[in-house]
Amino acid sequence: MNPRPPHRLALATRTVQLLVVFIVFAGASLWSTSGFLRKNDQATILTGVIDWARGERQPWSHYYQFDKTYVLYAYTAAWLRINQVIRPEADPVRVANRAVAVTFWLALLLFLLRYRRHLDPLVLLLVLSAPALLLNTQYLNSTTLSSAWLLVSLAALPRRSWAALAFFLAVGARADVILLWPLYAWLTFIPLAARGQAMPQLRFPTIGKWREFFSNDWKTPLALLGAGGAALVLGRWWAGDSGTNLDWFFQPKMAAGYIAFGFGAAVLWWLGLTVRIGRTGPRWWGGLGALALLLPVLFFLPQLHAPRYFWRGAEALLMVAALAPAVGHISGRGLRRGLAVLAVLPLLIGLDWSNWTAPRLTVGQPTVFPSGDGHYPMGAYASFLGRFRTAETVPIDHNQRVWWAARSATFEPDQAGHVGVVMTPMHGYLMLAGSMEGQSVRVTPFDPETVTGQYLDSRTLMRHDVKFGGQELEALLAEPLASVSADYDGIRIVRVGEGDTRWGEQTRALNRWFAGDEYRIGPADTVVPVGRRAVWFAAEPFANAERDAATGWYLSSVPAHGSDLQVAYSALPTWMSVRTFR
């Protein structure tokens, strides 16, 4: 028997490498996907899905950017309806999380099989090891589903109609995926005669080749652009402007951390690829390509709320590697080994940075930092995936605590039959809890004249937040507040206008002590984590305590004991305080 031709052996080897990388990361992702809630937007989307399925809905503006994510609502609702027939007792949160996760990984598998001849396995490793993807495929979110449809669109090429339909769904699931269209167009317009050649040999074709090119290849990019534009128009026509387009927020210190612990090693190749593309063909042509590659990241830098915003930048690397292999391939044995090591090591090893002056390596307890998507770890991502798997019972951050409190709360409707919820950064959890109980939930902006009888989470009142603070916060804390749920490390659900002002006075005293930093509350003998600021407090005097003149509560930074005492401690290391990042 004659041996296989070398090209067949090389293709088989490449395919096996791609599948190994895929199986490892897809397996870890699906293993860690459970029924936990990771963020407020996720809860708001699920509320809209449940309300929609039940035939009752609030104005689209009360849900998370419905006009830009309506495909996600429809897709998730379809899965929930199917599940209600097959397993009506199943948790809708778990069903929704797994539905989106499975969709993404199946779409990626289809993409890999389609481009297995071109795709560099190292590029796939860099993309999947980036925390922006690695830590965001386990729960319902618009980025994951839009990415799945984008991959299907690319896999459907050159079948123009199917690719356009999938791109329509991608933009309808999350509108910002259209930021990748310029890069796709640029990759398509790489001259046909030069495709597959080494970079220094790239040349523009003759006039005859240009005529041949424009008579064929221009139709597909325009078809995708038309489909994406139609998705945007449909969303705006259907729901109006039901969400914020831009939410400006940029803090250089946080941006640096998000890049390092969000983009990961992929950022190095992203920068290198930008330079390589910039040198492609004429200067103006290369400049357009570099700008197209940079666009998905530059768009989000002025509104960088979470490391997840680097997902689109990672997708861009996959697109280049698949559609322009001569450009997207990583050459050089030393460079390849270095990037592989930088991609793999953070999966296993992280930083314990509880003490700013004495960071140390860890494999299981990396320090976490805040983001708009909850707490992210400083490396040791493999162990953190295990926390995702157990997050239904062991909390990762405030998101699970707020959800547990909301699920344990007793909501009473008003005279009109609605449960009133104050719009806060955490209001989605209350909306979802009420909807899952069959209640008709109505969300309203904070208004001192109408807030009585409405519900909100205590976590919003126990920290500084640029979206909810100042006079609004002080006004609420001056109102009588009654707890209507279980308490989870100080986080509970309260109803305004009932009870007394005792809890509000306690919170005012602690807010001043922590100067806007988020904190947790427990019994006086609670073991305070290393690197956290702590204060022991009570309503009555105790040893070493000082009286807060404004509220009458007693506080002390000296550890104390007693059944009537409690301790409050910062949720994050002291060096991550609000003052540090102002």
CSV table of C-alpha atoms in Angstrom, one decimal, residues 171-549:
chain,number,residue,atom,x,y,z
A,171,VAL,CA,-26.9,41.0,14.0
A,172,GLY,CA,-30.4,40.4,15.4
A,173,ALA,CA,-28.9,38.6,18.3
A,174,ARG,CA,-26.4,41.4,19.1
A,175,ALA,CA,-26.2,44.4,16.8
A,176,ASP,CA,-22.5,45.1,17.4
A,177,VAL,CA,-21.4,42.0,15.5
A,178,ILE,CA,-21.8,44.1,12.4
A,179,LEU,CA,-18.5,45.8,13.4
A,180,LEU,CA,-16.8,42.7,11.9
A,181,TRP,CA,-18.3,43.3,8.4
A,182,PRO,CA,-15.6,45.7,7.3
A,183,LEU,CA,-12.9,43.1,8.1
A,184,TYR,CA,-14.9,40.5,6.2
A,185,ALA,CA,-15.2,42.8,3.2
A,186,TRP,CA,-11.5,43.6,3.3
A,187,LEU,CA,-10.6,39.9,3.5
A,188,THR,CA,-12.9,39.2,0.5
A,189,PHE,CA,-11.3,42.0,-1.5
A,190,ILE,CA,-7.8,40.6,-1.2
A,191,PRO,CA,-7.1,40.2,-4.9
A,192,LEU,CA,-8.0,36.7,-6.1
A,193,ALA,CA,-4.7,36.1,-7.8
A,194,ALA,CA,-2.8,36.7,-4.6
A,195,ARG,CA,-4.8,34.4,-2.3
A,196,GLY,CA,-2.7,31.7,-0.7
A,197,GLN,CA,0.6,33.3,-1.6
A,198,ALA,CA,3.2,34.4,0.9
A,199,MET,CA,2.8,37.9,2.2
A,200,PRO,CA,5.8,39.5,0.3
A,201,GLN,CA,4.4,38.2,-3.0
A,202,LEU,CA,1.0,39.9,-2.6
A,203,ARG,CA,0.4,42.0,-5.7
A,204,PHE,CA,-2.7,43.7,-7.2
A,205,PRO,CA,-4.1,41.8,-10.2
A,206,THR,CA,-4.3,43.1,-13.8
A,207,ILE,CA,-7.2,45.1,-15.1
A,208,GLY,CA,-8.7,41.9,-16.5
A,209,LYS,CA,-8.5,40.2,-13.1
A,210,TRP,CA,-10.2,43.2,-11.4
A,211,ARG,CA,-13.1,43.0,-13.9
A,212,GLU,CA,-13.4,39.3,-13.1
A,213,PHE,CA,-13.3,40.0,-9.4
A,214,PHE,CA,-16.0,42.7,-9.4
A,215,SER,CA,-18.3,40.6,-11.5
A,216,ASN,CA,-18.4,37.9,-8.9
A,217,ASP,CA,-17.0,38.4,-5.4
A,218,TRP,CA,-18.6,41.8,-4.6
A,219,LYS,CA,-22.1,40.3,-4.4
A,220,THR,CA,-21.5,38.3,-1.2
A,221,PRO,CA,-20.2,41.2,1.0
A,222,LEU,CA,-23.0,43.4,-0.1
A,223,ALA,CA,-25.5,40.6,0.6
A,224,LEU,CA,-24.2,40.3,4.2
A,225,LEU,CA,-24.2,44.1,4.6
A,226,GLY,CA,-27.8,44.2,3.4
A,227,ALA,CA,-28.9,41.4,5.7
A,228,GLY,CA,-27.2,43.1,8.7
A,229,GLY,CA,-28.7,46.4,7.9
A,230,ALA,CA,-32.1,44.8,7.6
A,231,ALA,CA,-31.7,43.2,11.1
A,232,LEU,CA,-30.9,46.7,12.5
A,233,VAL,CA,-33.9,48.3,10.9
A,234,LEU,CA,-36.3,45.6,11.9
A,235,GLY,CA,-35.2,45.9,15.5
A,236,ARG,CA,-35.7,49.6,15.6
A,237,TRP,CA,-39.0,49.4,13.7
A,238,TRP,CA,-40.3,46.7,16.1
A,239,ALA,CA,-39.2,48.1,19.5
A,240,GLY,CA,-37.9,51.6,18.9
A,241,ASP,CA,-34.8,52.6,20.7
A,242,SER,CA,-35.3,50.3,23.7
A,243,GLY,CA,-31.7,50.3,24.9
A,244,THR,CA,-28.7,52.5,25.3
A,245,ASN,CA,-26.4,52.6,22.3
A,246,LEU,CA,-23.3,53.9,24.1
A,247,ASP,CA,-22.5,53.9,27.8
A,248,TRP,CA,-19.3,55.8,28.1
A,249,PHE,CA,-16.9,54.5,30.8
A,250,PHE,CA,-13.2,54.4,30.6
A,251,GLN,CA,-10.7,54.0,33.5
A,252,PRO,CA,-7.1,53.4,32.3
A,253,LYS,CA,-6.2,51.2,35.3
A,254,MET,CA,-9.2,49.0,34.8
A,255,ALA,CA,-8.7,48.9,31.0
A,256,ALA,CA,-5.2,47.6,31.5
A,257,GLY,CA,-6.5,44.8,33.8
A,258,TYR,CA,-9.3,43.9,31.4
A,259,ILE,CA,-6.9,43.6,28.5
A,260,ALA,CA,-4.5,41.4,30.4
A,261,PHE,CA,-7.1,39.2,32.0
A,262,GLY,CA,-9.7,39.5,29.3
A,263,PHE,CA,-8.0,39.4,25.9
A,264,GLY,CA,-5.2,37.2,27.3
A,265,ALA,CA,-2.3,36.1,25.1
A,266,ALA,CA,-4.5,36.7,22.0
A,267,VAL,CA,-3.9,40.4,22.3
A,268,LEU,CA,-0.2,39.9,21.4
A,269,TRP,CA,-1.1,38.1,18.1
A,270,TRP,CA,-3.9,40.7,17.5
A,271,LEU,CA,-1.3,43.5,17.7
A,272,GLY,CA,1.2,41.5,15.5
A,273,LEU,CA,-1.5,40.7,13.0
A,274,THR,CA,-2.5,44.4,12.8
A,275,VAL,CA,1.1,45.3,11.9
A,276,ARG,CA,1.2,42.5,9.3
A,277,ILE,CA,-2.1,43.5,7.7
A,278,GLY,CA,-0.9,47.1,7.7
A,279,ARG,CA,2.0,46.1,5.4
A,280,THR,CA,-0.2,44.2,2.9
A,281,GLY,CA,-0.1,45.7,-0.6
A,282,PRO,CA,-0.3,49.5,-1.0
A,283,ARG,CA,-0.1,51.5,2.1
A,284,TRP,CA,-3.7,52.7,1.9
A,285,TRP,CA,-4.9,49.2,1.3
A,286,GLY,CA,-3.1,47.8,4.3
A,287,GLY,CA,-4.2,50.7,6.5
A,288,LEU,CA,-7.8,49.9,5.7
A,289,GLY,CA,-7.3,46.3,6.7
A,290,ALA,CA,-5.6,47.2,9.9
A,291,LEU,CA,-8.4,49.7,10.8
A,292,ALA,CA,-11.0,47.0,10.1
A,293,LEU,CA,-9.1,44.6,12.5
A,294,LEU,CA,-8.9,47.3,15.2
A,295,LEU,CA,-12.5,48.5,14.9
A,296,PRO,CA,-14.3,45.9,17.1
A,297,VAL,CA,-11.9,46.7,19.9
A,298,LEU,CA,-11.6,50.4,19.4
A,299,PHE,CA,-15.4,50.7,19.5
A,300,PHE,CA,-15.6,49.3,23.0
A,301,LEU,CA,-12.6,50.9,24.6
A,302,PRO,CA,-14.4,54.1,25.5
A,303,GLN,CA,-17.2,52.0,27.1
A,304,LEU,CA,-15.2,49.2,28.6
A,305,HIS,CA,-17.4,47.7,31.3
A,306,ALA,CA,-16.2,44.1,31.2
A,307,PRO,CA,-13.4,41.9,29.7
A,308,ARG,CA,-16.1,40.3,27.6
A,309,TYR,CA,-16.0,43.3,25.3
A,310,PHE,CA,-12.8,41.8,23.8
A,311,TRP,CA,-14.8,38.9,22.4
A,312,ARG,CA,-15.2,40.6,19.0
A,313,GLY,CA,-11.5,41.2,18.8
A,314,ALA,CA,-10.8,37.5,19.3
A,315,GLU,CA,-13.4,36.6,16.6
A,316,ALA,CA,-11.5,38.8,14.2
A,317,LEU,CA,-8.5,36.6,14.6
A,318,LEU,CA,-10.5,33.6,13.6
A,319,MET,CA,-11.9,35.3,10.6
A,320,VAL,CA,-8.5,36.3,9.3
A,321,ALA,CA,-7.0,32.8,9.9
A,322,ALA,CA,-9.9,31.2,8.1
A,323,LEU,CA,-10.5,33.6,5.1
A,324,ALA,CA,-6.9,34.6,4.5
A,325,PRO,CA,-4.6,31.8,5.8
A,326,ALA,CA,-1.5,33.4,4.3
A,327,VAL,CA,-2.1,36.4,6.4
A,328,GLY,CA,-3.5,34.8,9.5
A,329,HIS,CA,-1.0,32.0,10.0
A,330,ILE,CA,1.5,32.4,12.8
A,331,SER,CA,5.0,31.8,11.5
A,332,GLY,CA,8.3,31.2,13.4
A,333,ARG,CA,8.8,28.3,15.8
A,334,GLY,CA,9.9,30.5,18.7
A,335,LEU,CA,6.9,32.8,18.3
A,336,ARG,CA,4.5,29.9,18.1
A,337,ARG,CA,5.9,28.2,21.2
A,338,GLY,CA,5.9,31.5,23.2
A,339,LEU,CA,2.3,32.3,22.3
A,340,ALA,CA,1.3,28.7,23.2
A,341,VAL,CA,2.9,28.9,26.6
A,342,LEU,CA,1.3,32.3,27.3
A,343,ALA,CA,-2.1,30.9,26.3
A,344,VAL,CA,-1.9,27.7,28.4
A,345,LEU,CA,-0.1,28.9,31.6
A,346,PRO,CA,-2.9,31.3,32.8
A,347,LEU,CA,-5.4,28.4,32.5
A,348,LEU,CA,-3.5,26.6,35.3
A,349,ILE,CA,-1.7,29.4,37.3
A,350,GLY,CA,-3.0,32.7,38.6
A,351,LEU,CA,-2.2,35.5,40.9
A,352,ASP,CA,-3.2,35.9,44.5
A,353,TRP,CA,-3.0,39.7,44.8
A,354,SER,CA,-4.8,40.2,48.1
A,355,ASN,CA,-1.8,42.2,49.2
A,356,TRP,CA,-0.8,44.8,46.7
A,357,THR,CA,2.9,44.7,47.7
A,358,ALA,CA,3.2,40.9,47.8
A,359,PRO,CA,1.5,39.1,44.9
A,360,ARG,CA,2.1,35.4,44.7
A,361,LEU,CA,1.2,32.6,42.3
A,362,THR,CA,-1.7,30.3,42.9
A,363,VAL,CA,-3.5,27.4,41.2
A,364,GLY,CA,-6.8,27.5,43.0
A,365,GLN,CA,-7.5,30.9,44.6
A,366,PRO,CA,-6.8,33.7,42.2
A,367,THR,CA,-7.8,37.2,43.3
A,368,VAL,CA,-10.9,38.5,41.5
A,369,PHE,CA,-11.7,42.0,40.3
A,370,PRO,CA,-15.0,43.6,39.5
A,371,SER,CA,-16.6,44.1,36.0
A,372,GLY,CA,-20.0,44.7,34.5
A,373,ASP,CA,-20.3,40.9,34.1
A,374,GLY,CA,-19.4,40.1,37.7
A,375,HIS,CA,-16.1,39.2,39.2
A,376,TYR,CA,-13.2,37.9,37.0
A,377,PRO,CA,-10.2,36.0,38.1
A,378,MET,CA,-6.5,36.9,37.7
A,379,GLY,CA,-5.6,33.7,36.0
A,380,ALA,CA,-6.1,30.1,37.1
A,381,TYR,CA,-9.1,30.0,34.8
A,382,ALA,CA,-9.5,26.2,34.9
A,383,SER,CA,-10.2,26.2,38.6
A,384,PHE,CA,-12.5,29.2,38.2
A,385,LEU,CA,-14.6,27.1,35.7
A,386,GLY,CA,-15.2,24.8,38.6
A,387,ARG,CA,-16.7,27.7,40.5
A,388,PHE,CA,-19.1,28.2,37.7
A,389,ARG,CA,-20.3,24.6,38.0
A,390,THR,CA,-21.1,25.0,41.7
A,391,ALA,CA,-22.3,28.6,41.6
A,392,GLU,CA,-25.9,27.6,42.2
A,393,THR,CA,-24.9,26.7,45.8
A,394,VAL,CA,-21.6,28.4,46.4
A,395,PRO,CA,-21.6,32.1,45.3
A,396,ILE,CA,-19.0,33.6,43.1
A,397,ASP,CA,-20.0,37.2,43.7
A,398,HIS,CA,-23.0,39.5,44.4
A,399,ASN,CA,-25.0,38.2,41.4
A,400,GLN,CA,-25.8,34.9,42.9
A,401,ARG,CA,-26.5,36.4,46.4
A,402,VAL,CA,-29.0,38.9,44.9
A,403,TRP,CA,-30.6,36.2,42.9
A,404,TRP,CA,-31.0,33.9,46.0
A,405,ALA,CA,-32.5,36.8,47.9
A,406,ALA,CA,-34.9,37.6,45.1
A,407,ARG,CA,-36.0,33.9,44.9
A,408,SER,CA,-36.6,33.8,48.6
A,409,ALA,CA,-38.5,37.1,48.7
A,410,THR,CA,-42.3,37.5,49.2
A,411,PHE,CA,-43.7,39.9,46.7
A,412,GLU,CA,-47.1,41.5,47.3
A,413,PRO,CA,-48.9,43.1,44.3
A,414,ASP,CA,-50.4,46.6,44.6
A,415,GLN,CA,-54.0,47.5,44.1
A,416,ALA,CA,-53.6,47.3,40.3
A,417,GLY,CA,-52.2,43.7,40.6
A,418,HIS,CA,-48.6,44.6,39.8
A,419,VAL,CA,-45.4,44.1,41.7
A,420,GLY,CA,-43.5,47.4,41.7
A,421,VAL,CA,-39.7,47.1,41.3
A,422,VAL,CA,-37.4,50.1,41.4
A,423,MET,CA,-35.0,50.3,38.4
A,424,THR,CA,-31.5,49.8,39.8
A,425,PRO,CA,-28.4,48.0,38.5
A,426,MET,CA,-29.8,44.8,39.9
A,427,HIS,CA,-33.5,45.1,39.2
A,428,GLY,CA,-33.5,42.3,36.6
A,429,TYR,CA,-33.2,39.7,39.4
A,430,LEU,CA,-36.4,40.9,41.1
A,431,MET,CA,-38.1,41.0,37.7
A,432,LEU,CA,-37.2,37.4,37.0
A,433,ALA,CA,-38.1,36.1,40.4
A,434,GLY,CA,-41.5,37.8,40.2
A,435,SER,CA,-42.2,36.5,36.7
A,436,MET,CA,-41.2,33.0,37.6
A,437,GLU,CA,-43.8,33.1,40.4
A,438,GLY,CA,-46.4,34.2,37.9
A,439,GLN,CA,-46.5,37.8,39.2
A,440,SER,CA,-47.0,40.8,36.9
A,441,VAL,CA,-43.9,42.9,37.5
A,442,ARG,CA,-43.6,46.5,36.6
A,443,VAL,CA,-40.3,48.4,36.7
A,444,THR,CA,-40.3,52.2,37.3
A,445,PRO,CA,-37.5,54.7,37.7
A,446,PHE,CA,-36.8,55.9,41.2
A,447,ASP,CA,-39.2,58.7,42.2
A,448,PRO,CA,-39.4,59.7,45.9
A,449,GLU,CA,-43.1,60.4,45.5
A,450,THR,CA,-44.0,57.0,44.1
A,451,VAL,CA,-41.4,54.7,45.6
A,452,THR,CA,-43.5,53.6,48.6
A,453,GLY,CA,-44.5,50.0,48.3
A,454,GLN,CA,-41.9,49.1,45.7
A,455,TYR,CA,-39.1,46.6,46.0
A,456,LEU,CA,-35.3,46.7,45.4
A,457,ASP,CA,-32.1,44.9,46.4
A,458,SER,CA,-30.1,46.1,49.3
A,459,ARG,CA,-26.8,45.6,47.5
A,460,THR,CA,-27.6,48.7,45.4
A,461,LEU,CA,-27.8,50.7,48.6
A,462,MET,CA,-24.6,49.4,50.1
A,463,ARG,CA,-22.0,50.8,47.7
A,464,HIS,CA,-21.2,53.7,45.4
A,465,ASP,CA,-22.6,53.4,41.9
A,466,VAL,CA,-22.3,56.0,39.2
A,467,LYS,CA,-25.8,55.0,37.9
A,468,PHE,CA,-27.5,55.0,41.3
A,469,GLY,CA,-26.2,57.2,44.1
A,470,GLY,CA,-26.0,60.6,45.6
A,471,GLN,CA,-29.3,62.2,46.6
A,472,GLU,CA,-31.3,59.1,45.3
A,473,LEU,CA,-29.3,56.8,47.7
A,474,GLU,CA,-29.7,59.1,50.7
A,475,ALA,CA,-33.4,59.6,50.1
A,476,LEU,CA,-34.0,55.8,50.0
A,477,LEU,CA,-32.0,55.2,53.1
A,478,ALA,CA,-34.1,57.8,55.0
A,479,GLU,CA,-37.3,55.8,54.1
A,480,PRO,CA,-38.6,53.0,56.3
A,481,LEU,CA,-37.3,49.7,54.8
A,482,ALA,CA,-38.6,46.2,55.5
A,483,SER,CA,-36.7,43.0,54.6
A,484,VAL,CA,-38.9,40.6,52.6
A,485,SER,CA,-36.3,37.9,51.9
A,486,ALA,CA,-33.5,35.8,53.4
A,487,ASP,CA,-30.2,37.5,54.1
A,488,TYR,CA,-27.1,36.4,52.2
A,489,ASP,CA,-24.0,38.1,53.6
A,490,GLY,CA,-25.9,41.3,54.1
A,491,ILE,CA,-27.7,41.2,50.7
A,492,ARG,CA,-31.5,41.0,50.9
A,493,ILE,CA,-34.6,42.3,49.2
A,494,VAL,CA,-36.3,45.3,50.9
A,495,ARG,CA,-39.7,47.0,50.5
A,496,VAL,CA,-39.8,50.8,50.7
A,497,GLY,CA,-42.3,52.4,53.1
A,498,GLU,CA,-42.6,49.5,55.5
A,499,GLY,CA,-40.7,48.6,58.7
A,500,ASP,CA,-38.5,51.2,60.2
A,501,THR,CA,-35.4,53.3,59.5
A,502,ARG,CA,-33.1,51.1,61.6
A,503,TRP,CA,-31.5,49.2,58.6
A,504,GLY,CA,-31.2,52.4,56.7
A,505,GLU,CA,-29.3,54.1,59.5
A,506,GLN,CA,-27.0,51.1,59.8
A,507,THR,CA,-26.3,51.2,56.1
A,508,ARG,CA,-25.6,55.0,56.1
A,509,ALA,CA,-23.0,54.5,58.9
A,510,LEU,CA,-21.3,51.6,57.0
A,511,ASN,CA,-21.4,53.4,53.7
A,512,ARG,CA,-19.5,56.3,55.2
A,513,TRP,CA,-17.0,53.9,56.8
A,514,PHE,CA,-16.3,52.1,53.5
A,515,ALA,CA,-16.4,55.3,51.5
A,516,GLY,CA,-18.3,53.8,48.6
A,517,ASP,CA,-16.6,50.4,48.6
A,518,GLU,CA,-18.9,47.3,48.4
A,519,TYR,CA,-19.0,45.2,51.5
A,520,ARG,CA,-20.4,42.0,53.0
A,521,ILE,CA,-21.9,41.5,56.5
A,522,GLY,CA,-21.7,38.5,58.8
A,523,PRO,CA,-21.6,37.5,62.5
A,524,ALA,CA,-18.8,39.0,64.6
A,525,ASP,CA,-16.7,35.8,64.5
A,526,THR,CA,-16.7,35.7,60.7
A,527,VAL,CA,-13.2,35.1,59.3
A,528,VAL,CA,-12.3,38.2,57.3
A,529,PRO,CA,-10.5,37.4,54.1
A,530,VAL,CA,-6.9,38.6,53.8
A,531,GLY,CA,-6.4,42.1,52.4
A,532,ARG,CA,-9.9,43.4,53.3
A,533,ARG,CA,-11.0,46.3,55.4
A,534,ALA,CA,-13.3,45.4,58.2
A,535,VAL,CA,-15.4,47.0,60.9
A,536,TRP,CA,-17.3,45.6,63.8
A,537,PHE,CA,-20.6,47.3,64.6
A,538,ALA,CA,-23.7,47.2,66.8
A,539,ALA,CA,-26.6,49.4,67.9
A,540,GLU,CA,-25.4,49.5,71.5
A,541,PRO,CA,-21.9,50.5,72.9
A,542,PHE,CA,-19.1,47.9,73.0
A,543,ALA,CA,-15.4,47.9,73.8
A,544,ASN,CA,-13.3,50.2,71.5
A,545,ALA,CA,-16.3,51.4,69.6
A,546,GLU,CA,-17.0,54.9,68.4
A,547,ARG,CA,-20.5,56.3,68.0
A,548,ASP,CA,-21.5,57.5,64.5
A,549,ALA,CA,-23.0,60.9,65.3
